[in-house]
C-alpha cells in the first residue's frame, strides 16, 4: 500500500514525502486504515518496522481535522526512556513540520525550569516519560482534560522498568476512554499489557505482524561459544576481521562496560559507554557522535536497546547474552532497520550459555553457531587493570566496618570511655618472680589511673605510697 492511497491531509502528505516515505511497511499497512477511521489499536511488530510513523500520521491527521485550544495538550505520547522520547520528538518534527502543531518533549536529566516554562506556554503534543510528567501535573503546570489522543509506546518496557503505577496514575486522569482515541504499540504484547489495554482503551483492535518470527528478517545472526577469558581476544579478532564501521556492543553491567571501554580504547578501537547513570546531556552528545559517524563503537547496557533509531548500524555484538529473552530481540533490532541489512554476533560464555535455551525458545528459532579458528583470537593485545570497586560509604550514625557503635544520646556527641579495670585486692603476692615478686600480667591488672596531682616514683608505674 502506498501512502497516497490513504485519506491523509495534504500537510501530512508533504511531511511524508519530505521524509522519503512512499510505501507503507506491514505494520503501517494494517494499522493506518483502522486508526485513521478512529478505532483504537494495539499493535505488535518487530522493532524498526515503522511503528512510530504509524501513530504519528494518525495523530497529526486527527488533530488537523479537529481544531482545538493550544493552551492545553491535545495529544499525549508516553514512552519508557528518555532516548525514546527524544527519538519520537525528532520524528514528529520531521513528519509534522508543515502541520503547524507544537510538540514538546518532557523527560528527566535536563533543565527542569526550561521544560516547565515551555509546557506552561502551551503545546499541542506532549511526548514524555511518566515521572516528570506526573511531577508537572501535580504542580498544575498543565492539564490532561483536553487530551483527544493517547499513545503508549513500548508498554511492555513500562512494566519491566517499574513504571506501571505511574502509568496508571496518568491514565486515570485522562478523559473517559470513549472520548479519546487510544493507540498502543510495542515489539511484544504480553498478557499483562493486553489487560492494561482492555482496561483503558475502547475495544482495541489487536494487530500482530509476522508473529511466527520475533527477529527482523534482514538480520544475520551468529553465535560463538567461547570461554570468559577468550571473549575479549575473540572480540578484537572480529573487529579487525570485519572492519565494523558502526557497531553497538551490548553488555549486562555498567562495571563490565567500563572495563571493556578501557580495553578497547587501549587497543586502538575508540568507543564510548552509555548506561542508566550517565548524565543526560552527555548521553545525548555520545549518541549524536555515534549517529554522525564520529564514533565507530558504542558500548551500551540495556537502557539503549529500545527506542533508538540509528541509521547504518552494521553490527550488533552481544558481548554478554541478555538474561531477559525479550532484550535479545530489542538489542539485535538496532541493526537492519527500515529495510537495510545487518549482522548480530553473540558471544556465549560459561554464564551466558544458561540463557541461550530461553532465548531460542522465545524467538522460535535456533541461532546459527560458528566455531572460531585459532587465528581469529588476538593474544598480543594491551592489558589494562580491572577498575576497582568503589568503597561502600559508612552509614550515617550506624556501625562502620570496624564495628564502631554510634554515640549515645545525651553524651554531646562523645563516646563514653570504657571504665578502668578495678584494682586488684591487697593480698599476699604469690611466689616471687623477678625483682617485684609479680608477673607482668599481675602488674597490668593492678595499674589504675592516677588522680590529678599524684606523682609516681622513678621506675614505677604506681602512685607514691603504694
Tab-separated table of C-alpha atoms in Angstrom, residues 66-396:
chain	number	residue	atom	x	y	z
A	66	UNK	CA	-10.440	18.685	14.915
A	67	UNK	CA	-9.395	22.208	15.797
A	68	UNK	CA	-8.746	22.703	19.493
A	69	UNK	CA	-7.170	25.046	22.023
A	70	UNK	CA	-3.380	25.303	22.135
A	71	UNK	CA	-3.349	26.295	25.798
A	72	UNK	CA	-3.554	22.677	26.931
A	73	UNK	CA	-2.153	19.500	25.332
A	74	UNK	CA	-4.419	17.709	22.876
A	75	UNK	CA	-2.315	14.568	22.427
A	76	UNK	CA	-0.147	12.635	24.873
A	77	UNK	CA	2.583	10.147	23.916
A	78	UNK	CA	4.068	8.077	26.753
A	79	UNK	CA	7.423	6.302	26.423
A	80	UNK	CA	9.592	4.484	28.995
A	81	UNK	CA	13.022	6.001	28.268
A	82	UNK	CA	14.480	9.436	27.609
A	83	UNK	CA	16.171	8.221	24.428
A	84	UNK	CA	12.859	7.021	23.023
A	85	UNK	CA	11.183	10.334	23.900
A	86	UNK	CA	13.887	12.279	22.064
A	87	UNK	CA	13.581	9.964	19.046
A	88	UNK	CA	9.789	10.312	18.878
A	89	UNK	CA	10.042	14.097	19.124
A	90	UNK	CA	12.581	14.159	16.269
A	91	UNK	CA	10.292	12.022	14.082
A	92	UNK	CA	7.341	14.260	14.949
A	93	UNK	CA	9.284	17.365	13.930
A	94	UNK	CA	10.151	15.698	10.615
A	95	UNK	CA	6.726	14.334	9.686
A	96	UNK	CA	4.725	17.240	11.115
A	97	UNK	CA	6.834	20.212	10.024
A	98	UNK	CA	4.013	21.508	7.802
A	99	UNK	CA	1.165	20.915	10.255
A	100	UNK	CA	1.689	23.962	12.474
A	101	UNK	CA	1.451	21.843	15.636
A	102	UNK	CA	3.714	22.382	18.653
A	103	UNK	CA	5.448	19.287	20.034
A	104	UNK	CA	7.120	19.356	23.453
A	105	UNK	CA	9.338	16.633	24.923
A	106	UNK	CA	9.306	16.157	28.710
A	107	UNK	CA	11.913	13.954	30.378
A	108	UNK	CA	14.374	13.976	33.255
A	109	UNK	CA	18.049	14.783	33.259
A	110	UNK	CA	17.809	18.197	31.569
A	111	UNK	CA	16.835	21.754	32.544
A	112	UNK	CA	13.814	21.421	34.840
A	113	UNK	CA	12.601	25.031	34.691
A	114	UNK	CA	13.083	25.323	30.936
A	115	UNK	CA	10.791	22.372	30.273
A	116	UNK	CA	8.330	23.650	32.844
A	117	UNK	CA	8.137	27.054	31.149
A	118	UNK	CA	7.741	25.513	27.688
A	119	UNK	CA	4.911	23.305	28.920
A	120	UNK	CA	3.155	26.215	30.616
A	121	UNK	CA	3.310	28.262	27.406
A	122	UNK	CA	1.295	25.586	25.655
A	123	UNK	CA	1.821	22.605	23.337
A	124	UNK	CA	-0.442	20.542	21.116
A	125	UNK	CA	1.506	17.308	21.547
A	126	UNK	CA	3.395	16.248	24.672
A	127	UNK	CA	5.886	13.376	24.471
A	128	UNK	CA	7.308	12.311	27.809
A	129	UNK	CA	8.361	9.797	30.407
A	130	UNK	CA	5.880	9.190	33.251
A	131	UNK	CA	7.982	10.518	36.141
A	132	UNK	CA	8.473	14.124	35.106
A	133	UNK	CA	5.009	14.335	33.531
A	134	UNK	CA	3.496	13.446	36.910
A	135	UNK	CA	5.745	15.995	38.616
A	136	UNK	CA	4.454	18.853	36.435
A	137	UNK	CA	0.889	17.523	36.619
A	138	UNK	CA	0.887	17.689	40.434
A	139	UNK	CA	2.146	21.285	40.191
A	140	UNK	CA	-0.782	22.037	37.830
A	141	UNK	CA	1.601	23.248	35.120
A	142	UNK	CA	-0.672	21.613	32.534
A	143	UNK	CA	-3.943	19.725	32.381
A	144	UNK	CA	-4.939	16.399	30.837
A	145	UNK	CA	-8.612	17.285	30.447
A	146	UNK	CA	-8.224	18.267	26.782
A	147	UNK	CA	-6.455	15.096	25.605
A	148	UNK	CA	-8.024	13.812	22.389
A	149	UNK	CA	-5.482	11.119	21.619
A	150	UNK	CA	-3.292	8.854	23.753
A	151	UNK	CA	-0.315	6.836	22.509
A	152	UNK	CA	1.588	4.339	24.669
A	153	UNK	CA	4.843	3.169	23.115
A	154	UNK	CA	6.794	0.149	24.395
A	155	UNK	CA	4.181	-0.677	27.013
A	156	UNK	CA	5.904	-3.929	27.974
A	157	UNK	CA	9.021	-1.932	28.834
A	158	UNK	CA	6.874	0.186	31.159
A	159	UNK	CA	6.208	-2.965	33.170
A	160	UNK	CA	9.841	-4.093	33.065
A	161	UNK	CA	11.117	-0.729	34.332
A	162	UNK	CA	8.535	-0.471	37.118
A	163	UNK	CA	6.534	2.406	35.596
A	164	UNK	CA	3.157	0.701	35.662
A	165	UNK	CA	1.972	2.541	38.813
A	166	UNK	CA	2.949	5.905	37.284
A	167	UNK	CA	1.300	4.938	34.012
A	168	UNK	CA	-1.972	4.122	35.740
A	169	UNK	CA	-1.773	7.402	37.688
A	170	UNK	CA	-1.704	9.328	34.409
A	171	UNK	CA	-4.318	7.227	32.600
A	172	UNK	CA	-6.855	7.688	35.402
A	173	UNK	CA	-6.655	11.473	34.960
A	174	UNK	CA	-7.440	11.462	31.239
A	175	UNK	CA	-10.905	11.998	29.767
A	176	UNK	CA	-13.030	8.811	29.569
A	177	UNK	CA	-11.642	6.203	27.179
A	178	UNK	CA	-14.599	6.587	24.796
A	179	UNK	CA	-13.958	10.336	24.444
A	180	UNK	CA	-10.432	9.919	23.082
A	181	UNK	CA	-8.591	7.682	20.640
A	182	UNK	CA	-6.038	5.263	22.078
A	183	UNK	CA	-3.104	3.609	20.319
A	184	UNK	CA	-0.606	1.175	21.825
A	185	UNK	CA	2.468	-0.127	20.018
A	186	UNK	CA	5.226	-2.447	21.127
A	187	UNK	CA	7.559	-5.124	19.860
A	188	UNK	CA	5.905	-7.536	22.298
A	189	UNK	CA	2.362	-7.541	23.684
A	190	UNK	CA	2.181	-9.786	26.730
A	191	UNK	CA	-0.946	-10.792	28.623
A	192	UNK	CA	-0.425	-8.120	31.286
A	193	UNK	CA	-0.067	-5.461	28.583
A	194	UNK	CA	-3.309	-6.529	26.948
A	195	UNK	CA	-5.055	-6.372	30.324
A	196	UNK	CA	-3.924	-2.763	30.548
A	197	UNK	CA	-5.226	-2.155	27.019
A	198	UNK	CA	-8.660	-3.600	27.763
A	199	UNK	CA	-8.877	-1.532	30.961
A	200	UNK	CA	-8.004	1.875	29.487
A	201	UNK	CA	-8.808	1.533	25.766
A	202	UNK	CA	-12.097	1.425	23.849
A	203	UNK	CA	-12.377	-2.105	22.401
A	204	UNK	CA	-8.914	-2.079	20.781
A	205	UNK	CA	-8.170	-3.965	17.599
A	206	UNK	CA	-5.179	-6.219	18.232
A	207	UNK	CA	-2.765	-6.374	15.312
A	208	UNK	CA	0.300	-8.558	15.012
A	209	UNK	CA	2.796	-8.551	12.159
A	210	UNK	CA	4.907	-11.683	11.456
A	211	UNK	CA	4.371	-13.269	14.871
A	212	UNK	CA	5.981	-16.540	13.789
A	213	UNK	CA	9.438	-14.967	13.886
A	214	UNK	CA	10.341	-12.404	16.508
A	215	UNK	CA	13.565	-11.124	14.965
A	216	UNK	CA	13.898	-8.904	11.896
A	217	UNK	CA	14.210	-10.734	8.580
A	218	UNK	CA	17.363	-8.996	7.347
A	219	UNK	CA	19.454	-9.583	10.482
A	220	UNK	CA	22.137	-12.225	10.001
A	221	UNK	CA	22.581	-13.921	13.380
A	222	UNK	CA	25.625	-15.879	14.501
A	223	UNK	CA	26.681	-17.361	17.854
A	224	UNK	CA	30.176	-18.169	19.157
A	225	UNK	CA	30.695	-20.431	22.175
A	226	UNK	CA	33.740	-19.065	23.960
A	227	UNK	CA	35.217	-19.107	27.464
A	228	UNK	CA	35.126	-15.987	29.592
A	229	UNK	CA	38.881	-15.473	29.248
A	230	UNK	CA	38.732	-15.746	25.454
A	231	UNK	CA	35.844	-13.330	24.874
A	232	UNK	CA	37.946	-10.202	24.553
A	233	UNK	CA	40.613	-11.782	22.278
A	234	UNK	CA	37.795	-13.045	20.039
A	235	UNK	CA	36.081	-9.638	20.054
A	236	UNK	CA	39.302	-7.968	18.902
A	237	UNK	CA	39.687	-10.555	16.147
A	238	UNK	CA	36.146	-9.988	14.915
A	239	UNK	CA	36.548	-6.201	14.929
A	240	UNK	CA	39.794	-6.453	12.967
A	241	UNK	CA	38.488	-9.027	10.502
A	242	UNK	CA	35.106	-7.478	9.676
A	243	UNK	CA	36.106	-3.804	9.871
A	244	UNK	CA	32.885	-2.814	11.597
A	245	UNK	CA	32.258	0.856	10.840
A	246	UNK	CA	29.295	1.442	13.154
A	247	UNK	CA	28.918	-1.153	15.880
A	248	UNK	CA	26.868	-1.411	19.060
A	249	UNK	CA	28.228	-3.700	21.781
A	250	UNK	CA	25.773	-4.711	24.495
A	251	UNK	CA	26.874	-5.759	27.956
A	252	UNK	CA	24.876	-6.595	31.076
A	253	UNK	CA	26.516	-4.472	33.782
A	254	UNK	CA	27.868	-0.945	33.989
A	255	UNK	CA	31.108	-2.040	35.662
A	256	UNK	CA	31.944	-4.532	32.908
A	257	UNK	CA	31.029	-1.928	30.299
A	258	UNK	CA	33.575	0.483	31.761
A	259	UNK	CA	36.229	-2.256	31.823
A	260	UNK	CA	35.534	-3.095	28.159
A	261	UNK	CA	35.715	0.622	27.341
A	262	UNK	CA	39.231	0.843	28.823
A	263	UNK	CA	40.426	-2.262	26.990
A	264	UNK	CA	39.073	-1.308	23.563
A	265	UNK	CA	40.455	2.224	23.718
A	266	UNK	CA	43.855	0.911	24.828
A	267	UNK	CA	43.918	-1.378	21.776
A	268	UNK	CA	43.081	1.239	19.153
A	269	UNK	CA	39.279	0.986	18.975
A	270	UNK	CA	37.719	4.337	20.025
A	271	UNK	CA	34.433	3.863	21.837
A	272	UNK	CA	32.147	5.374	24.464
A	273	UNK	CA	29.722	3.976	27.043
A	274	UNK	CA	26.096	4.859	27.729
A	275	UNK	CA	24.320	3.446	30.768
A	276	UNK	CA	21.495	4.426	33.067
A	277	UNK	CA	23.520	6.756	35.293
A	278	UNK	CA	25.286	8.709	32.536
A	279	UNK	CA	24.194	12.358	32.692
A	280	UNK	CA	21.534	13.080	30.070
A	281	UNK	CA	23.368	15.827	28.189
A	282	UNK	CA	26.487	13.681	27.969
A	283	UNK	CA	24.423	10.729	26.806
A	284	UNK	CA	22.854	12.764	24.016
A	285	UNK	CA	26.274	14.025	22.871
A	286	UNK	CA	27.577	10.461	22.701
A	287	UNK	CA	24.548	9.336	20.681
A	288	UNK	CA	24.885	12.290	18.298
A	289	UNK	CA	28.554	11.452	17.694
A	290	UNK	CA	27.604	7.838	17.012
A	291	UNK	CA	24.791	8.791	14.630
A	292	UNK	CA	27.038	11.187	12.717
A	293	UNK	CA	29.773	8.593	12.303
A	294	UNK	CA	32.321	10.359	14.525
A	295	UNK	CA	32.245	7.431	16.947
A	296	UNK	CA	32.646	3.932	15.431
A	297	UNK	CA	31.777	1.828	18.505
A	298	UNK	CA	29.130	2.363	21.171
A	299	UNK	CA	29.047	0.206	24.315
A	300	UNK	CA	25.647	0.111	25.979
A	301	UNK	CA	23.688	-1.565	28.716
A	302	UNK	CA	20.060	-2.461	28.031
A	303	UNK	CA	18.947	1.114	28.648
A	304	UNK	CA	19.835	1.716	24.980
A	305	UNK	CA	18.412	-1.462	23.493
A	306	UNK	CA	14.986	0.023	22.767
A	307	UNK	CA	13.744	3.091	21.018
A	308	UNK	CA	16.981	4.158	19.332
A	309	UNK	CA	16.710	4.576	15.587
A	310	UNK	CA	20.252	4.993	14.307
A	311	UNK	CA	20.856	4.795	10.584
A	312	UNK	CA	23.557	2.487	9.287
A	313	UNK	CA	24.336	0.329	12.327
A	314	UNK	CA	26.168	-2.503	10.574
A	315	UNK	CA	26.812	-4.807	13.537
A	316	UNK	CA	25.349	-5.545	16.955
A	317	UNK	CA	27.514	-7.599	19.314
A	318	UNK	CA	26.107	-9.266	22.411
A	319	UNK	CA	29.301	-9.372	24.468
A	320	UNK	CA	27.047	-10.758	27.212
A	321	UNK	CA	23.919	-12.687	26.336
A	322	UNK	CA	20.938	-10.932	27.966
A	323	UNK	CA	19.228	-12.556	30.916
A	324	UNK	CA	15.830	-11.449	29.571
A	325	UNK	CA	14.892	-13.131	26.291
A	326	UNK	CA	12.953	-10.091	25.077
A	327	UNK	CA	16.076	-7.949	25.374
A	328	UNK	CA	17.780	-10.120	22.766
A	329	UNK	CA	15.135	-9.138	20.205
A	330	UNK	CA	15.431	-5.449	21.036
A	331	UNK	CA	19.223	-5.491	21.028
A	332	UNK	CA	19.628	-7.016	17.589
A	333	UNK	CA	16.827	-4.779	16.347
A	334	UNK	CA	19.262	-1.835	16.451
A	335	UNK	CA	20.592	-3.074	13.101
A	336	UNK	CA	18.788	-3.899	9.823
A	337	UNK	CA	16.302	-1.097	10.368
A	338	UNK	CA	13.913	0.265	7.738
A	339	UNK	CA	14.700	-2.479	5.248
A	340	UNK	CA	18.505	-2.392	5.474
A	341	UNK	CA	20.727	-5.360	6.319
A	342	UNK	CA	22.822	-6.039	9.404
A	343	UNK	CA	24.643	-8.671	11.428
A	344	UNK	CA	24.160	-9.714	15.055
A	345	UNK	CA	27.024	-11.565	16.765
A	346	UNK	CA	26.570	-13.172	20.190
A	347	UNK	CA	29.308	-14.484	22.483
A	348	UNK	CA	28.106	-17.218	24.859
A	349	UNK	CA	30.471	-17.850	27.790
A	350	UNK	CA	30.049	-20.163	30.785
A	351	UNK	CA	27.297	-17.953	32.270
A	352	UNK	CA	25.613	-16.832	29.058
A	353	UNK	CA	25.074	-20.401	27.878
A	354	UNK	CA	22.380	-20.803	30.552
A	355	UNK	CA	20.251	-18.081	28.882
A	356	UNK	CA	20.588	-19.468	25.350
A	357	UNK	CA	17.801	-22.037	25.521
A	358	UNK	CA	15.224	-19.492	26.723
A	359	UNK	CA	16.265	-17.006	24.013
A	360	UNK	CA	15.910	-19.563	21.221
A	361	UNK	CA	12.561	-20.691	22.589
A	362	UNK	CA	11.352	-17.079	22.669
A	363	UNK	CA	12.431	-16.219	19.112
A	364	UNK	CA	11.159	-19.615	17.870
A	365	UNK	CA	14.405	-20.212	16.029
A	366	UNK	CA	17.913	-21.612	16.520
A	367	UNK	CA	20.773	-19.133	16.389
A	368	UNK	CA	23.347	-20.405	13.856
A	369	UNK	CA	26.602	-21.399	15.563
A	370	UNK	CA	30.111	-20.825	14.246
A	371	UNK	CA	33.378	-22.067	15.713
A	372	UNK	CA	36.223	-19.583	15.741
A	373	UNK	CA	39.554	-20.680	14.291
A	374	UNK	CA	42.659	-20.189	16.405
A	375	UNK	CA	43.981	-17.417	14.179
A	376	UNK	CA	40.855	-15.338	14.869
A	377	UNK	CA	41.854	-14.850	18.506
A	378	UNK	CA	44.152	-11.899	19.243
A	379	UNK	CA	46.609	-12.543	22.069
A	380	UNK	CA	49.128	-9.708	21.661
A	381	UNK	CA	46.782	-7.033	22.936
A	382	UNK	CA	47.373	-4.326	25.521
A	383	UNK	CA	46.271	-5.373	29.013
A	384	UNK	CA	44.518	-2.889	31.289
A	385	UNK	CA	43.776	-3.278	35.016
A	386	UNK	CA	40.243	-4.039	36.047
A	387	UNK	CA	38.671	-0.980	37.728
A	388	UNK	CA	38.488	-1.243	41.484
A	389	UNK	CA	35.159	-1.392	43.197
A	390	UNK	CA	34.202	1.831	44.898
A	391	UNK	CA	34.299	1.542	48.717
A	392	UNK	CA	30.954	1.475	50.393
A	393	UNK	CA	30.050	4.639	52.232
A	394	UNK	CA	29.877	4.315	56.020
A	395	UNK	CA	26.235	4.568	57.136
A	396	UNK	CA	25.491	7.801	58.932
